[in-house]
Amino acid sequence: MEEIKVFCPATIANVSCGFDVLGLALDAVGDEMTVRKTAKKGIAITKIMGQDLPLETAKNVSGVAGMALLEKSGYQGGFEIEIDKKIKPGSGIGSSAASSAGAVWAMNELLGKPFSNLELVKFAMQGEKLASDVAHADNVAPAIYGGFTLVRSYDPLDVISIPTPSELFATVIHPQIEIKTSDSRKILKTNITLEKGIQQWGNVGGLIAGLFKNDYDLIGRSLEDHIVEPIRSILIPGFDHVKSSAMGVGALGCGISGSGPSIFALSKGENVAQRVAESMKEVYGTIGIPFDIHISKINTEGVKRIA
Ligand code: ADP
């Protein structure tokens, strides 16, 4: 195989209680990427459609993640990359992660799959480091593994795939306001009380158990964040209103996607997810902030071949 076209899913990191450790992949929104082998060594990004992003290998996350793989692979040739960017950078649904994960997954396929998913996550994390200064894995892990993932430990890296109940749907609204990831990190406190810690790890355990047991009520009870959301939500106009409206029409839970400004809700069944979308739209319609909205099944495959 000389060329491959892949779908690179958008992802929701944190998932309320799982700050920096939980993530999930979406099905209805993602980039497309074409990667082909070349005789010339190195990586050339030849085309980016949809967004104005750097073509230089060292400034584009797909180039940086791809170079990390290429250097380890021993492959004497190189790759060309074309990106059709559908996920807006800075939206909080893993725009950079989709490119990092897509690049390394596609290259691994073209080389006959020498690397494991865990190794691919490590390469993709180098792209994340370029985008946000932190080599976090909570978006690239679900983008590569699919479904829900838990990053149990960073040193050593330990990624665990969590099963996805089949009727689970996500609704994601992206209000068109700008929040810098660095700003939304800066405002966080670095200490938490024991009381808050107990609540939080109770909820992380509950969410994981709920996903394993297909227990939607338990999933709903566990989708709570007592540490990050109360602080970060201040940066998102209308957050409290969107959340109460979504919960009012039956969402299991609602929180900030990644570092925002996107807000996500999880629901049992597509009909509820649709009602949640309508309730969210109404809030931003009234406030007068333009938005994008997505309703999606959870993507259990991660990056996938489409041609
Ligand atoms: P999101 O908040 O949606 O996850 P990020 O903040 O992770 O988005 O990433 C956006 C940053 O990464 C921007 O500064 C952007 O210029 C940079 N970047 C570099 N290459 C890419 C790429 N291929 N796709 C998206 N963002 C990229």
mmCIF file of C-alpha atoms and ligand atoms in Angstrom:
data_model
loop_
_atom_site.group_PDB
_atom_site.id
_atom_site.type_symbol
_atom_site.label_atom_id
_atom_site.label_comp_id
_atom_site.label_asym_id
_atom_site.label_seq_id
_atom_site.Cartn_x
_atom_site.Cartn_y
_atom_site.Cartn_z
ATOM 1 C CA MET A 1 0.000 0.000 0.000
ATOM 2 C CA GLU A 2 1.404 3.389 -1.056
ATOM 3 C CA GLU A 3 -1.421 5.740 -0.042
ATOM 4 C CA ILE A 4 -4.200 5.804 2.523
ATOM 5 C CA LYS A 5 -7.060 8.170 3.342
ATOM 6 C CA VAL A 6 -8.241 8.219 6.949
ATOM 7 C CA PHE A 7 -10.997 9.717 9.096
ATOM 8 C CA CYS A 8 -9.527 11.338 12.225
ATOM 9 C CA PRO A 9 -12.172 11.737 14.947
ATOM 10 C CA ALA A 10 -12.806 14.725 17.161
ATOM 11 C CA THR A 11 -12.517 13.823 20.841
ATOM 12 C CA ILE A 12 -13.854 14.988 24.193
ATOM 13 C CA ALA A 13 -11.164 15.079 26.870
ATOM 14 C CA ASN A 14 -11.747 15.064 30.642
ATOM 15 C CA VAL A 15 -15.403 13.918 30.408
ATOM 16 C CA SER A 16 -16.327 15.873 33.578
ATOM 17 C CA CYS A 17 -14.681 14.011 36.474
ATOM 18 C CA GLY A 18 -11.637 12.678 34.557
ATOM 19 C CA PHE A 19 -9.462 15.781 34.227
ATOM 20 C CA ASP A 20 -6.358 14.885 32.160
ATOM 21 C CA VAL A 21 -7.122 11.124 32.280
ATOM 22 C CA LEU A 22 -10.440 10.370 30.513
ATOM 23 C CA GLY A 23 -11.429 10.925 26.896
ATOM 24 C CA LEU A 24 -13.828 9.673 24.240
ATOM 25 C CA ALA A 25 -13.940 9.694 20.448
ATOM 26 C CA LEU A 26 -16.770 11.079 18.307
ATOM 27 C CA ASP A 27 -18.168 9.717 15.070
ATOM 28 C CA ALA A 28 -19.996 12.624 13.455
ATOM 29 C CA VAL A 29 -17.147 15.101 13.396
ATOM 30 C CA GLY A 30 -13.547 14.670 12.345
ATOM 31 C CA ASP A 31 -10.866 15.562 9.806
ATOM 32 C CA GLU A 32 -9.842 13.629 6.727
ATOM 33 C CA MET A 33 -6.228 13.050 5.933
ATOM 34 C CA THR A 34 -4.411 11.487 2.979
ATOM 35 C CA VAL A 35 -0.942 10.089 3.649
ATOM 36 C CA ARG A 36 1.319 8.642 0.949
ATOM 37 C CA LYS A 37 4.765 7.095 0.926
ATOM 38 C CA THR A 38 7.529 8.980 -0.898
ATOM 39 C CA ALA A 39 11.078 8.069 -1.831
ATOM 40 C CA LYS A 40 12.256 11.369 -0.322
ATOM 41 C CA LYS A 41 13.165 11.154 3.356
ATOM 42 C CA GLY A 42 11.202 13.238 5.866
ATOM 43 C CA ILE A 43 7.642 14.525 5.945
ATOM 44 C CA ALA A 44 6.111 17.086 3.589
ATOM 45 C CA ILE A 45 2.698 18.609 4.315
ATOM 46 C CA THR A 46 1.546 19.388 0.801
ATOM 47 C CA LYS A 47 -1.985 20.703 1.314
ATOM 48 C CA ILE A 48 -4.281 21.880 4.105
ATOM 49 C CA MET A 49 -7.913 22.570 3.320
ATOM 50 C CA GLY A 50 -10.522 24.156 5.591
ATOM 51 C CA GLN A 51 -8.241 26.062 7.989
ATOM 52 C CA ASP A 52 -5.226 28.299 7.843
ATOM 53 C CA LEU A 53 -2.533 26.184 9.531
ATOM 54 C CA PRO A 54 1.236 25.993 9.034
ATOM 55 C CA LEU A 55 2.541 23.734 6.257
ATOM 56 C CA GLU A 56 6.047 23.548 7.786
ATOM 57 C CA THR A 57 6.654 20.071 9.192
ATOM 58 C CA ALA A 58 8.056 21.374 12.484
ATOM 59 C CA LYS A 59 5.093 23.719 13.061
ATOM 60 C CA ASN A 60 2.275 21.344 12.225
ATOM 61 C CA VAL A 61 1.354 18.705 14.807
ATOM 62 C CA SER A 62 0.965 16.038 12.097
ATOM 63 C CA GLY A 63 4.570 16.709 10.989
ATOM 64 C CA VAL A 64 5.960 16.607 14.529
ATOM 65 C CA ALA A 65 4.058 13.444 15.507
ATOM 66 C CA GLY A 66 4.918 11.846 12.151
ATOM 67 C CA MET A 67 8.637 12.635 12.532
ATOM 68 C CA ALA A 68 8.637 10.967 15.969
ATOM 69 C CA LEU A 69 7.319 7.785 14.304
ATOM 70 C CA LEU A 70 9.578 8.057 11.256
ATOM 71 C CA GLU A 71 12.730 8.365 13.387
ATOM 72 C CA LYS A 72 11.852 5.201 15.345
ATOM 73 C CA SER A 73 10.772 3.206 12.271
ATOM 74 C CA GLY A 74 14.031 2.785 10.401
ATOM 75 C CA TYR A 75 12.093 3.430 7.162
ATOM 76 C CA GLN A 76 14.405 5.010 4.580
ATOM 77 C CA GLY A 77 11.737 6.935 2.646
ATOM 78 C CA GLY A 78 9.261 9.544 3.805
ATOM 79 C CA PHE A 79 5.620 10.657 3.664
ATOM 80 C CA GLU A 80 3.420 13.331 2.122
ATOM 81 C CA ILE A 81 0.379 14.529 4.051
ATOM 82 C CA GLU A 82 -2.800 16.304 2.930
ATOM 83 C CA ILE A 83 -5.222 17.481 5.604
ATOM 84 C CA ASP A 84 -8.880 18.324 5.118
ATOM 85 C CA LYS A 85 -9.469 20.174 8.380
ATOM 86 C CA LYS A 86 -13.045 20.043 9.582
ATOM 87 C CA ILE A 87 -12.409 20.460 13.323
ATOM 88 C CA LYS A 88 -11.741 24.101 14.151
ATOM 89 C CA PRO A 89 -8.513 24.585 16.123
ATOM 90 C CA GLY A 90 -9.119 25.882 19.642
ATOM 91 C CA SER A 91 -12.651 24.484 19.849
ATOM 92 C CA GLY A 92 -11.884 22.039 22.666
ATOM 93 C CA ILE A 93 -12.720 18.906 20.696
ATOM 94 C CA GLY A 94 -9.192 17.809 19.888
ATOM 95 C CA SER A 95 -8.378 19.520 16.605
ATOM 96 C CA SER A 96 -4.639 19.080 17.005
ATOM 97 C CA ALA A 97 -5.070 15.558 18.409
ATOM 98 C CA ALA A 98 -7.001 14.475 15.302
ATOM 99 C CA SER A 99 -4.078 15.497 13.072
ATOM 100 C CA SER A 100 -1.412 13.965 15.336
ATOM 101 C CA ALA A 101 -3.311 10.708 15.768
ATOM 102 C CA GLY A 102 -4.364 10.507 12.105
ATOM 103 C CA ALA A 103 -0.825 11.017 10.833
ATOM 104 C CA VAL A 104 0.812 8.325 12.961
ATOM 105 C CA TRP A 105 -2.043 5.828 12.526
ATOM 106 C CA ALA A 106 -1.934 6.204 8.727
ATOM 107 C CA MET A 107 1.876 5.920 8.592
ATOM 108 C CA ASN A 108 1.775 2.797 10.740
ATOM 109 C CA GLU A 109 -0.688 1.211 8.284
ATOM 110 C CA LEU A 110 1.527 2.128 5.310
ATOM 111 C CA LEU A 111 4.556 0.567 7.014
ATOM 112 C CA GLY A 112 2.725 -2.720 7.756
ATOM 113 C CA LYS A 113 1.788 -1.923 11.382
ATOM 114 C CA PRO A 114 5.146 -2.165 13.160
ATOM 115 C CA PHE A 115 3.885 -0.144 16.161
ATOM 116 C CA SER A 116 1.266 -0.853 18.850
ATOM 117 C CA ASN A 117 -1.546 1.598 19.684
ATOM 118 C CA LEU A 118 0.341 2.559 22.849
ATOM 119 C CA GLU A 119 3.442 3.442 20.813
ATOM 120 C CA LEU A 120 1.276 5.449 18.395
ATOM 121 C CA VAL A 121 -0.136 7.410 21.346
ATOM 122 C CA LYS A 122 3.436 8.222 22.445
ATOM 123 C CA PHE A 123 4.308 9.577 18.971
ATOM 124 C CA ALA A 124 1.052 11.535 18.751
ATOM 125 C CA MET A 125 1.738 13.091 22.178
ATOM 126 C CA GLN A 126 4.719 14.881 20.606
ATOM 127 C CA GLY A 127 2.237 16.693 18.362
ATOM 128 C CA GLU A 128 0.171 17.655 21.415
ATOM 129 C CA LYS A 129 3.308 19.049 23.003
ATOM 130 C CA LEU A 130 3.708 21.379 20.032
ATOM 131 C CA ALA A 131 0.062 22.512 20.196
ATOM 132 C CA SER A 132 -0.191 23.182 23.925
ATOM 133 C CA ASP A 133 3.292 22.769 25.487
ATOM 134 C CA VAL A 134 2.067 19.696 27.376
ATOM 135 C CA ALA A 135 2.425 16.185 25.924
ATOM 136 C CA HIS A 136 -1.012 15.154 27.146
ATOM 137 C CA ALA A 137 -2.694 11.971 25.935
ATOM 138 C CA ASP A 138 -6.325 12.478 26.871
ATOM 139 C CA ASN A 139 -7.340 13.400 23.284
ATOM 140 C CA VAL A 140 -4.876 11.328 21.241
ATOM 141 C CA ALA A 141 -5.583 8.128 23.212
ATOM 142 C CA PRO A 142 -9.320 7.975 22.359
ATOM 143 C CA ALA A 143 -8.556 9.174 18.803
ATOM 144 C CA ILE A 144 -6.273 6.141 18.324
ATOM 145 C CA TYR A 145 -8.019 3.469 20.426
ATOM 146 C CA GLY A 146 -11.614 4.644 19.850
ATOM 147 C CA GLY A 147 -14.370 4.671 22.476
ATOM 148 C CA PHE A 148 -13.545 5.788 26.004
ATOM 149 C CA THR A 149 -9.976 5.645 27.239
ATOM 150 C CA LEU A 150 -8.397 6.090 30.639
ATOM 151 C CA VAL A 151 -4.811 7.309 30.873
ATOM 152 C CA ARG A 152 -4.106 5.545 34.177
ATOM 153 C CA SER A 153 -0.494 6.720 34.314
ATOM 154 C CA TYR A 154 1.854 8.901 32.282
ATOM 155 C CA ASP A 155 5.108 7.492 33.595
ATOM 156 C CA PRO A 156 5.076 4.791 32.418
ATOM 157 C CA LEU A 157 2.308 5.527 29.914
ATOM 158 C CA ASP A 158 -0.629 3.206 30.619
ATOM 159 C CA VAL A 159 -3.753 3.575 28.453
ATOM 160 C CA ILE A 160 -6.846 1.489 29.171
ATOM 161 C CA SER A 161 -9.714 1.025 26.710
ATOM 162 C CA ILE A 162 -13.134 1.214 28.373
ATOM 163 C CA PRO A 163 -16.225 -0.344 26.729
ATOM 164 C CA THR A 164 -18.933 1.945 25.313
ATOM 165 C CA PRO A 165 -22.617 1.277 26.028
ATOM 166 C CA SER A 166 -24.331 1.051 22.634
ATOM 167 C CA GLU A 167 -27.063 3.650 23.238
ATOM 168 C CA LEU A 168 -24.719 6.393 24.401
ATOM 169 C CA PHE A 169 -24.778 9.608 22.323
ATOM 170 C CA ALA A 170 -22.897 12.867 22.667
ATOM 171 C CA THR A 171 -24.157 16.359 21.918
ATOM 172 C CA VAL A 172 -21.431 18.990 21.548
ATOM 173 C CA ILE A 173 -21.990 22.711 21.118
ATOM 174 C CA HIS A 174 -19.110 25.000 20.171
ATOM 175 C CA PRO A 175 -19.883 28.640 20.964
ATOM 176 C CA GLN A 176 -17.698 30.802 18.717
ATOM 177 C CA ILE A 177 -15.663 32.464 21.441
ATOM 178 C CA GLU A 178 -11.930 32.163 21.891
ATOM 179 C CA ILE A 179 -10.365 30.670 25.004
ATOM 180 C CA LYS A 180 -6.632 29.987 24.962
ATOM 181 C CA THR A 181 -5.786 26.523 26.358
ATOM 182 C CA SER A 182 -2.922 28.164 28.258
ATOM 183 C CA ASP A 183 -5.360 30.633 29.912
ATOM 184 C CA SER A 184 -7.814 27.929 30.879
ATOM 185 C CA ARG A 185 -4.924 26.018 32.498
ATOM 186 C CA LYS A 186 -3.477 29.066 34.242
ATOM 187 C CA ILE A 187 -6.635 29.757 36.227
ATOM 188 C CA LEU A 188 -6.737 26.264 37.751
ATOM 189 C CA LYS A 189 -5.661 25.789 41.346
ATOM 190 C CA THR A 190 -2.800 23.348 41.905
ATOM 191 C CA ASN A 191 -4.094 22.104 45.283
ATOM 192 C CA ILE A 192 -7.365 20.392 46.081
ATOM 193 C CA THR A 193 -8.916 19.512 49.418
ATOM 194 C CA LEU A 194 -9.169 15.887 50.522
ATOM 195 C CA GLU A 195 -12.961 16.283 50.488
ATOM 196 C CA LYS A 196 -12.955 17.273 46.804
ATOM 197 C CA GLY A 197 -10.477 14.500 45.989
ATOM 198 C CA ILE A 198 -12.794 11.919 47.550
ATOM 199 C CA GLN A 199 -15.770 13.179 45.522
ATOM 200 C CA GLN A 200 -13.752 13.189 42.320
ATOM 201 C CA TRP A 201 -12.211 9.720 42.507
ATOM 202 C CA GLY A 202 -15.581 8.336 43.604
ATOM 203 C CA ASN A 203 -17.037 9.732 40.383
ATOM 204 C CA VAL A 204 -14.174 8.500 38.147
ATOM 205 C CA GLY A 205 -14.622 4.992 39.568
ATOM 206 C CA GLY A 206 -18.406 5.289 39.196
ATOM 207 C CA LEU A 207 -18.181 6.413 35.577
ATOM 208 C CA ILE A 208 -15.837 3.557 34.646
ATOM 209 C CA ALA A 209 -18.070 1.038 36.450
ATOM 210 C CA GLY A 210 -21.159 2.493 34.738
ATOM 211 C CA LEU A 211 -19.547 2.133 31.297
ATOM 212 C CA PHE A 212 -18.595 -1.490 32.017
ATOM 213 C CA LYS A 213 -22.034 -2.356 33.392
ATOM 214 C CA ASN A 214 -24.107 -0.450 30.785
ATOM 215 C CA ASP A 215 -25.618 1.334 33.774
ATOM 216 C CA TYR A 216 -26.806 4.668 32.373
ATOM 217 C CA ASP A 217 -28.038 5.972 35.742
ATOM 218 C CA LEU A 218 -24.652 5.344 37.302
ATOM 219 C CA ILE A 219 -22.964 7.037 34.328
ATOM 220 C CA GLY A 220 -25.251 10.031 34.864
ATOM 221 C CA ARG A 221 -24.618 10.197 38.631
ATOM 222 C CA SER A 222 -20.869 10.062 38.026
ATOM 223 C CA LEU A 223 -20.656 12.798 35.366
ATOM 224 C CA GLU A 224 -19.783 15.459 37.927
ATOM 225 C CA ASP A 225 -16.669 17.553 38.269
ATOM 226 C CA HIS A 226 -16.129 19.318 41.588
ATOM 227 C CA ILE A 227 -12.640 20.557 40.800
ATOM 228 C CA VAL A 228 -12.135 21.999 37.313
ATOM 229 C CA GLU A 229 -15.605 22.836 35.999
ATOM 230 C CA PRO A 230 -16.521 25.370 38.720
ATOM 231 C CA ILE A 231 -13.417 27.395 37.788
ATOM 232 C CA ARG A 232 -13.246 26.959 34.014
ATOM 233 C CA SER A 233 -16.939 27.434 33.379
ATOM 234 C CA ILE A 234 -16.526 31.099 34.350
ATOM 235 C CA LEU A 235 -14.767 31.582 30.980
ATOM 236 C CA ILE A 236 -17.732 30.199 29.007
ATOM 237 C CA PRO A 237 -20.698 32.586 28.789
ATOM 238 C CA GLY A 238 -24.000 30.749 29.189
ATOM 239 C CA PHE A 239 -22.425 27.558 30.568
ATOM 240 C CA ASP A 240 -24.697 27.178 33.618
ATOM 241 C CA HIS A 241 -27.774 27.858 31.530
ATOM 242 C CA VAL A 242 -26.741 25.371 28.796
ATOM 243 C CA LYS A 243 -26.078 22.735 31.441
ATOM 244 C CA SER A 244 -29.369 23.202 33.301
ATOM 245 C CA SER A 245 -31.299 23.186 29.998
ATOM 246 C CA ALA A 246 -29.569 19.989 28.826
ATOM 247 C CA MET A 247 -30.188 18.269 32.163
ATOM 248 C CA GLY A 248 -33.793 19.505 32.088
ATOM 249 C CA VAL A 249 -34.513 17.631 28.845
ATOM 250 C CA GLY A 250 -32.926 14.385 30.009
ATOM 251 C CA ALA A 251 -29.140 14.469 29.468
ATOM 252 C CA LEU A 252 -27.246 12.030 31.686
ATOM 253 C CA GLY A 253 -24.602 14.674 32.332
ATOM 254 C CA CYS A 254 -23.135 17.840 30.854
ATOM 255 C CA GLY A 255 -19.708 19.462 31.159
ATOM 256 C CA ILE A 256 -16.850 21.278 29.459
ATOM 257 C CA SER A 257 -15.199 19.478 26.534
ATOM 258 C CA GLY A 258 -11.428 19.577 27.056
ATOM 259 C CA SER A 259 -10.467 23.102 28.025
ATOM 260 C CA GLY A 260 -13.555 24.553 26.322
ATOM 261 C CA PRO A 261 -15.271 26.522 25.003
ATOM 262 C CA SER A 262 -17.192 23.510 23.631
ATOM 263 C CA ILE A 263 -19.759 22.035 26.016
ATOM 264 C CA PHE A 264 -20.735 18.366 25.774
ATOM 265 C CA ALA A 265 -23.625 16.317 27.088
ATOM 266 C CA LEU A 266 -24.041 12.546 27.111
ATOM 267 C CA SER A 267 -27.485 11.011 26.635
ATOM 268 C CA LYS A 268 -29.107 7.609 26.379
ATOM 269 C CA GLY A 269 -30.436 7.373 22.831
ATOM 270 C CA GLU A 270 -30.368 9.652 19.827
ATOM 271 C CA ASN A 271 -33.779 11.219 20.529
ATOM 272 C CA VAL A 272 -32.657 12.591 23.874
ATOM 273 C CA ALA A 273 -29.359 13.779 22.319
ATOM 274 C CA GLN A 274 -31.447 15.637 19.712
ATOM 275 C CA ARG A 275 -33.622 17.275 22.398
ATOM 276 C CA VAL A 276 -30.453 18.265 24.256
ATOM 277 C CA ALA A 277 -29.138 19.874 21.057
ATOM 278 C CA GLU A 278 -32.335 21.910 20.660
ATOM 279 C CA SER A 279 -32.138 23.099 24.274
ATOM 280 C CA MET A 280 -28.488 24.119 23.877
ATOM 281 C CA LYS A 281 -29.171 25.951 20.606
ATOM 282 C CA GLU A 282 -31.943 27.930 22.249
ATOM 283 C CA VAL A 283 -29.599 29.215 24.958
ATOM 284 C CA TYR A 284 -26.944 30.488 22.553
ATOM 285 C CA GLY A 285 -29.653 31.762 20.174
ATOM 286 C CA THR A 286 -31.016 33.897 23.024
ATOM 287 C CA ILE A 287 -27.582 35.107 24.170
ATOM 288 C CA GLY A 288 -26.664 35.837 20.548
ATOM 289 C CA ILE A 289 -23.429 33.862 20.284
ATOM 290 C CA PRO A 290 -22.975 31.918 17.000
ATOM 291 C CA PHE A 291 -22.253 28.210 17.428
ATOM 292 C CA ASP A 292 -21.625 24.866 15.738
ATOM 293 C CA ILE A 293 -23.435 21.828 17.076
ATOM 294 C CA HIS A 294 -22.838 18.105 16.635
ATOM 295 C CA ILE A 295 -24.819 15.043 17.658
ATOM 296 C CA SER A 296 -22.725 11.921 17.536
ATOM 297 C CA LYS A 297 -22.552 8.276 18.429
ATOM 298 C CA ILE A 298 -19.414 7.363 20.324
ATOM 299 C CA ASN A 299 -16.798 6.227 17.793
ATOM 300 C CA THR A 300 -15.512 2.872 18.988
ATOM 301 C CA GLU A 301 -12.889 2.394 16.244
ATOM 302 C CA GLY A 302 -10.821 5.579 16.490
ATOM 303 C CA VAL A 303 -8.937 6.693 13.376
ATOM 304 C CA LYS A 304 -10.173 4.599 10.452
ATOM 305 C CA ARG A 305 -9.403 3.999 6.817
ATOM 306 C CA ILE A 306 -11.893 5.519 4.374
ATOM 307 C CA ALA A 307 -9.995 5.006 1.078
HETATM 308 P P1 ADP B 1 -8.364 22.001 20.453
HETATM 309 O O1 ADP B 1 -8.598 22.965 21.594
HETATM 310 O O2 ADP B 1 -9.501 21.953 19.503
HETATM 311 O O3 ADP B 1 -7.974 20.661 20.951
HETATM 312 P P2 ADP B 1 -5.734 22.664 20.265
HETATM 313 O O4 ADP B 1 -5.723 23.863 21.163
HETATM 314 O O5 ADP B 1 -5.318 21.350 20.795
HETATM 315 O O6 ADP B 1 -7.174 22.549 19.633
HETATM 316 O O7 ADP B 1 -4.752 22.912 19.040
HETATM 317 C C1 ADP B 1 -4.735 24.053 18.326
HETATM 318 C C2 ADP B 1 -3.304 24.569 18.158
HETATM 319 O O8 ADP B 1 -2.455 23.650 17.470
HETATM 320 C C3 ADP B 1 -3.310 25.836 17.342
HETATM 321 O O9 ADP B 1 -2.374 26.720 17.890
HETATM 322 C C4 ADP B 1 -2.868 25.375 15.961
HETATM 323 O O10 ADP B 1 -2.246 26.391 15.214
HETATM 324 C C5 ADP B 1 -1.893 24.255 16.282
HETATM 325 N N1 ADP B 1 -1.783 23.265 15.195
HETATM 326 C C6 ADP B 1 -0.673 22.909 14.523
HETATM 327 N N2 ADP B 1 -0.932 21.956 13.605
HETATM 328 C C7 ADP B 1 -2.250 21.696 13.683
HETATM 329 C C8 ADP B 1 -3.113 20.802 12.992
HETATM 330 N N3 ADP B 1 -2.683 19.990 12.016
HETATM 331 N N4 ADP B 1 -4.408 20.793 13.370
HETATM 332 C C9 ADP B 1 -4.858 21.613 14.330
HETATM 333 N N5 ADP B 1 -4.101 22.470 15.026
HETATM 334 C C10 ADP B 1 -2.798 22.524 14.706
#
